[in-house]
């Protein structure tokens, strides 16, 4: 027998052995293998479906996220605009209040200056009057030694008083 050409008996038993192993595998092995392949195929299909669903959800979430970001940006700009308007209003009110307080203080200072001016003028007048009376008294003492001069001076003073604003007021 040669190595390259097998014997008929060996060939027969190899075919019988192969048919027996194939029969056992066909009855018990192939259904398990095909079932496992089918389960794997179904698992892969479900995974792909879930991945597609997740992709759609992700796209929806991205779209909603973009819409939300646009809305947030819009609100941010509105808040900034309102804050700017309110800041301008507050600044304007503060300026108006400062101007009003400054005017009040200026008016008060002017009133105080006017009062002090009147008081000072009154004091000066009273001092001038006192000095005038003292001076007039000294002058009169020297000149009024004579009764005739005394009568003329009193008449002149009465005439001046009648002509002046003192009697009219």
mmCIF file of C-alpha atoms in Angstrom:
data_model
loop_
_atom_site.group_PDB
_atom_site.id
_atom_site.type_symbol
_atom_site.label_atom_id
_atom_site.label_comp_id
_atom_site.label_asym_id
_atom_site.label_seq_id
_atom_site.Cartn_x
_atom_site.Cartn_y
_atom_site.Cartn_z
ATOM 1 C CA UNK A 1 0.000 0.000 0.000
ATOM 2 C CA UNK A 2 1.236 3.340 -0.773
ATOM 3 C CA UNK A 3 0.930 6.418 1.324
ATOM 4 C CA UNK A 4 -0.917 8.426 -1.280
ATOM 5 C CA UNK A 5 -3.588 5.835 -2.175
ATOM 6 C CA UNK A 6 -5.636 4.675 0.768
ATOM 7 C CA UNK A 7 -7.103 1.258 1.009
ATOM 8 C CA UNK A 8 -10.839 0.611 0.240
ATOM 9 C CA UNK A 9 -11.568 -0.600 3.767
ATOM 10 C CA UNK A 10 -9.939 2.391 5.339
ATOM 11 C CA UNK A 11 -11.879 4.631 3.033
ATOM 12 C CA UNK A 12 -15.156 2.857 3.904
ATOM 13 C CA UNK A 13 -14.610 3.200 7.640
ATOM 14 C CA UNK A 14 -13.602 6.819 7.290
ATOM 15 C CA UNK A 15 -16.832 7.572 5.409
ATOM 16 C CA UNK A 16 -18.874 5.668 8.019
ATOM 17 C CA UNK A 17 -17.087 7.483 10.855
ATOM 18 C CA UNK A 18 -17.591 10.827 9.098
ATOM 19 C CA UNK A 19 -21.297 10.078 8.496
ATOM 20 C CA UNK A 20 -21.753 9.079 12.149
ATOM 21 C CA UNK A 21 -20.001 12.208 13.433
ATOM 22 C CA UNK A 22 -21.895 14.320 10.905
ATOM 23 C CA UNK A 23 -25.220 12.695 11.957
ATOM 24 C CA UNK A 24 -24.516 13.342 15.647
ATOM 25 C CA UNK A 25 -23.458 16.894 14.889
ATOM 26 C CA UNK A 26 -26.512 17.401 12.648
ATOM 27 C CA UNK A 27 -28.872 16.109 15.326
ATOM 28 C CA UNK A 28 -27.276 17.705 18.420
ATOM 29 C CA UNK A 29 -24.528 20.177 17.451
ATOM 30 C CA UNK A 30 -25.793 22.127 14.465
ATOM 31 C CA UNK A 31 -29.131 23.116 16.072
ATOM 32 C CA UNK A 32 -27.242 24.485 19.081
ATOM 33 C CA UNK A 33 -24.753 26.283 16.846
ATOM 34 C CA UNK A 34 -27.486 27.697 14.554
ATOM 35 C CA UNK A 35 -29.526 28.684 17.603
ATOM 36 C CA UNK A 36 -26.490 30.484 19.071
ATOM 37 C CA UNK A 37 -25.816 32.181 15.718
ATOM 38 C CA UNK A 38 -29.498 33.204 15.435
ATOM 39 C CA UNK A 39 -29.475 34.527 19.020
ATOM 40 C CA UNK A 40 -26.272 36.402 18.301
ATOM 41 C CA UNK A 41 -27.762 37.785 15.077
ATOM 42 C CA UNK A 42 -30.903 38.893 16.992
ATOM 43 C CA UNK A 43 -28.755 40.446 19.755
ATOM 44 C CA UNK A 44 -26.719 42.346 17.151
ATOM 45 C CA UNK A 45 -29.901 43.514 15.391
ATOM 46 C CA UNK A 46 -31.375 44.712 18.720
ATOM 47 C CA UNK A 47 -28.100 46.430 19.571
ATOM 48 C CA UNK A 48 -28.106 48.189 16.213
ATOM 49 C CA UNK A 49 -31.747 49.226 16.727
ATOM 50 C CA UNK A 50 -30.887 50.526 20.197
ATOM 51 C CA UNK A 51 -27.848 52.341 18.777
ATOM 52 C CA UNK A 52 -30.046 53.926 16.080
ATOM 53 C CA UNK A 53 -32.586 54.949 18.743
ATOM 54 C CA UNK A 54 -29.803 56.337 20.913
ATOM 55 C CA UNK A 55 -28.459 58.255 17.906
ATOM 56 C CA UNK A 56 -31.912 59.748 17.234
ATOM 57 C CA UNK A 57 -32.277 60.656 20.896
ATOM 58 C CA UNK A 58 -28.816 62.205 20.870
ATOM 59 C CA UNK A 59 -29.710 64.270 17.807
ATOM 60 C CA UNK A 60 -32.968 65.378 19.494
ATOM 61 C CA UNK A 61 -31.069 66.235 22.657
ATOM 62 C CA UNK A 62 -28.488 68.183 20.658
ATOM 63 C CA UNK A 63 -31.236 70.073 18.863
ATOM 64 C CA UNK A 64 -32.999 70.818 22.153
ATOM 65 C CA UNK A 65 -29.680 71.820 23.665
ATOM 66 C CA UNK A 66 -29.036 74.243 20.795
ATOM 67 C CA UNK A 67 -32.556 75.679 21.154
ATOM 68 C CA UNK A 68 -32.053 76.001 24.904
ATOM 69 C CA UNK A 69 -28.692 77.696 24.403
ATOM 70 C CA UNK A 70 -30.279 80.131 21.928
ATOM 71 C CA UNK A 71 -33.054 80.876 24.428
ATOM 72 C CA UNK A 72 -30.523 81.308 27.230
ATOM 73 C CA UNK A 73 -28.487 83.695 25.061
ATOM 74 C CA UNK A 74 -31.647 85.629 24.263
ATOM 75 C CA UNK A 75 -32.529 85.881 27.972
ATOM 76 C CA UNK A 76 -28.949 86.856 28.807
ATOM 77 C CA UNK A 77 -29.066 89.679 26.282
ATOM 78 C CA UNK A 78 -32.454 90.783 27.659
ATOM 79 C CA UNK A 79 -31.097 90.760 31.221
ATOM 80 C CA UNK A 80 -28.053 92.770 30.128
ATOM 81 C CA UNK A 81 -30.312 95.254 28.336
ATOM 82 C CA UNK A 82 -32.550 95.596 31.388
ATOM 83 C CA UNK A 83 -29.532 95.966 33.669
ATOM 84 C CA UNK A 84 -28.156 98.688 31.401
ATOM 85 C CA UNK A 85 -31.484 100.520 31.419
ATOM 86 C CA UNK A 86 -31.785 100.176 35.199
ATOM 87 C CA UNK A 87 -28.190 101.305 35.699
ATOM 88 C CA UNK A 88 -28.885 104.391 33.582
ATOM 89 C CA UNK A 89 -32.041 105.063 35.586
ATOM 90 C CA UNK A 90 -30.206 104.658 38.891
ATOM 91 C CA UNK A 91 -27.400 106.938 37.705
ATOM 92 C CA UNK A 92 -29.915 109.531 36.505
ATOM 93 C CA UNK A 93 -31.788 109.349 39.819
ATOM 94 C CA UNK A 94 -28.535 109.671 41.758
ATOM 95 C CA UNK A 95 -27.563 112.719 39.680
ATOM 96 C CA UNK A 96 -30.975 114.287 40.171
ATOM 97 C CA UNK A 97 -30.844 113.583 43.903
ATOM 98 C CA UNK A 98 -27.310 114.998 44.144
ATOM 99 C CA UNK A 99 -28.365 118.092 42.197
ATOM 100 C CA UNK A 100 -31.439 118.509 44.406
ATOM 101 C CA UNK A 101 -29.396 118.116 47.595
ATOM 102 C CA UNK A 102 -26.745 120.485 46.249
ATOM 103 C CA UNK A 103 -29.413 123.055 45.420
ATOM 104 C CA UNK A 104 -30.940 122.651 48.881
ATOM 105 C CA UNK A 105 -27.562 123.107 50.534
ATOM 106 C CA UNK A 106 -26.789 126.096 48.324
ATOM 107 C CA UNK A 107 -30.173 127.653 49.122
ATOM 108 C CA UNK A 108 -29.622 127.004 52.826
ATOM 109 C CA UNK A 109 -26.138 128.547 52.628
ATOM 110 C CA UNK A 110 -27.545 131.571 50.790
ATOM 111 C CA UNK A 111 -30.265 131.953 53.443
ATOM 112 C CA UNK A 112 -27.662 131.699 56.194
ATOM 113 C CA UNK A 113 -25.461 134.270 54.411
ATOM 114 C CA UNK A 114 -28.452 136.586 53.974
ATOM 115 C CA UNK A 115 -29.403 136.203 57.660
ATOM 116 C CA UNK A 116 -25.852 136.862 58.771
ATOM 117 C CA UNK A 117 -25.670 139.823 56.406
ATOM 118 C CA UNK A 118 -28.860 141.315 57.875
ATOM 119 C CA UNK A 119 -27.647 140.598 61.387
ATOM 120 C CA UNK A 120 -24.270 142.199 60.624
ATOM 121 C CA UNK A 121 -25.941 145.225 59.007
ATOM 122 C CA UNK A 122 -28.224 145.541 62.033
ATOM 123 C CA UNK A 123 -25.264 145.337 64.386
ATOM 124 C CA UNK A 124 -23.343 147.888 62.327
ATOM 125 C CA UNK A 125 -26.353 150.208 62.304
ATOM 126 C CA UNK A 126 -26.802 149.904 66.031
ATOM 127 C CA UNK A 127 -23.109 150.550 66.602
ATOM 128 C CA UNK A 128 -23.181 153.490 64.158
ATOM 129 C CA UNK A 129 -26.272 154.805 65.934
ATOM 130 C CA UNK A 130 -24.590 154.475 69.318
ATOM 131 C CA UNK A 131 -21.445 156.155 68.012
ATOM 132 C CA UNK A 132 -23.533 158.850 66.344
ATOM 133 C CA UNK A 133 -25.437 159.481 69.558
ATOM 134 C CA UNK A 134 -22.174 159.646 71.507
ATOM 135 C CA UNK A 135 -20.614 161.996 68.965
ATOM 136 C CA UNK A 136 -23.766 164.091 68.750
ATOM 137 C CA UNK A 137 -23.908 164.258 72.538
ATOM 138 C CA UNK A 138 -20.356 165.470 72.717
ATOM 139 C CA UNK A 139 -20.942 168.021 69.968
ATOM 140 C CA UNK A 140 -24.169 169.200 71.519
ATOM 141 C CA UNK A 141 -22.608 169.667 74.901
ATOM 142 C CA UNK A 142 -20.101 172.039 73.415
ATOM 143 C CA UNK A 143 -22.584 173.941 71.255
ATOM 144 C CA UNK A 144 -25.625 173.937 73.443
ATOM 145 C CA UNK A 145 -24.180 176.139 76.045
ATOM 146 C CA UNK A 146 -26.223 178.829 74.413
ATOM 147 C CA UNK A 147 -30.089 178.434 74.659
ATOM 148 C CA UNK A 148 -30.756 180.056 71.310
ATOM 149 C CA UNK A 149 -28.483 177.565 69.520
ATOM 150 C CA UNK A 150 -30.185 174.790 71.424
ATOM 151 C CA UNK A 151 -33.650 175.797 70.160
ATOM 152 C CA UNK A 152 -32.485 176.120 66.540
ATOM 153 C CA UNK A 153 -30.872 172.650 66.616
ATOM 154 C CA UNK A 154 -34.024 170.999 67.991
ATOM 155 C CA UNK A 155 -36.168 172.708 65.320
ATOM 156 C CA UNK A 156 -33.799 171.560 62.545
ATOM 157 C CA UNK A 157 -33.827 167.983 63.826
ATOM 158 C CA UNK A 158 -37.635 167.938 64.010
ATOM 159 C CA UNK A 159 -37.836 169.265 60.448
ATOM 160 C CA UNK A 160 -35.458 166.549 59.228
ATOM 161 C CA UNK A 161 -37.470 163.861 60.993
ATOM 162 C CA UNK A 162 -40.684 165.089 59.386
ATOM 163 C CA UNK A 163 -39.082 165.071 55.927
ATOM 164 C CA UNK A 164 -37.400 161.681 56.318
ATOM 165 C CA UNK A 165 -38.861 158.204 55.758
ATOM 166 C CA UNK A 166 -38.927 157.406 59.445
ATOM 167 C CA UNK A 167 -42.310 159.091 60.012
ATOM 168 C CA UNK A 168 -43.789 157.862 56.727
ATOM 169 C CA UNK A 169 -43.023 154.243 57.470
#
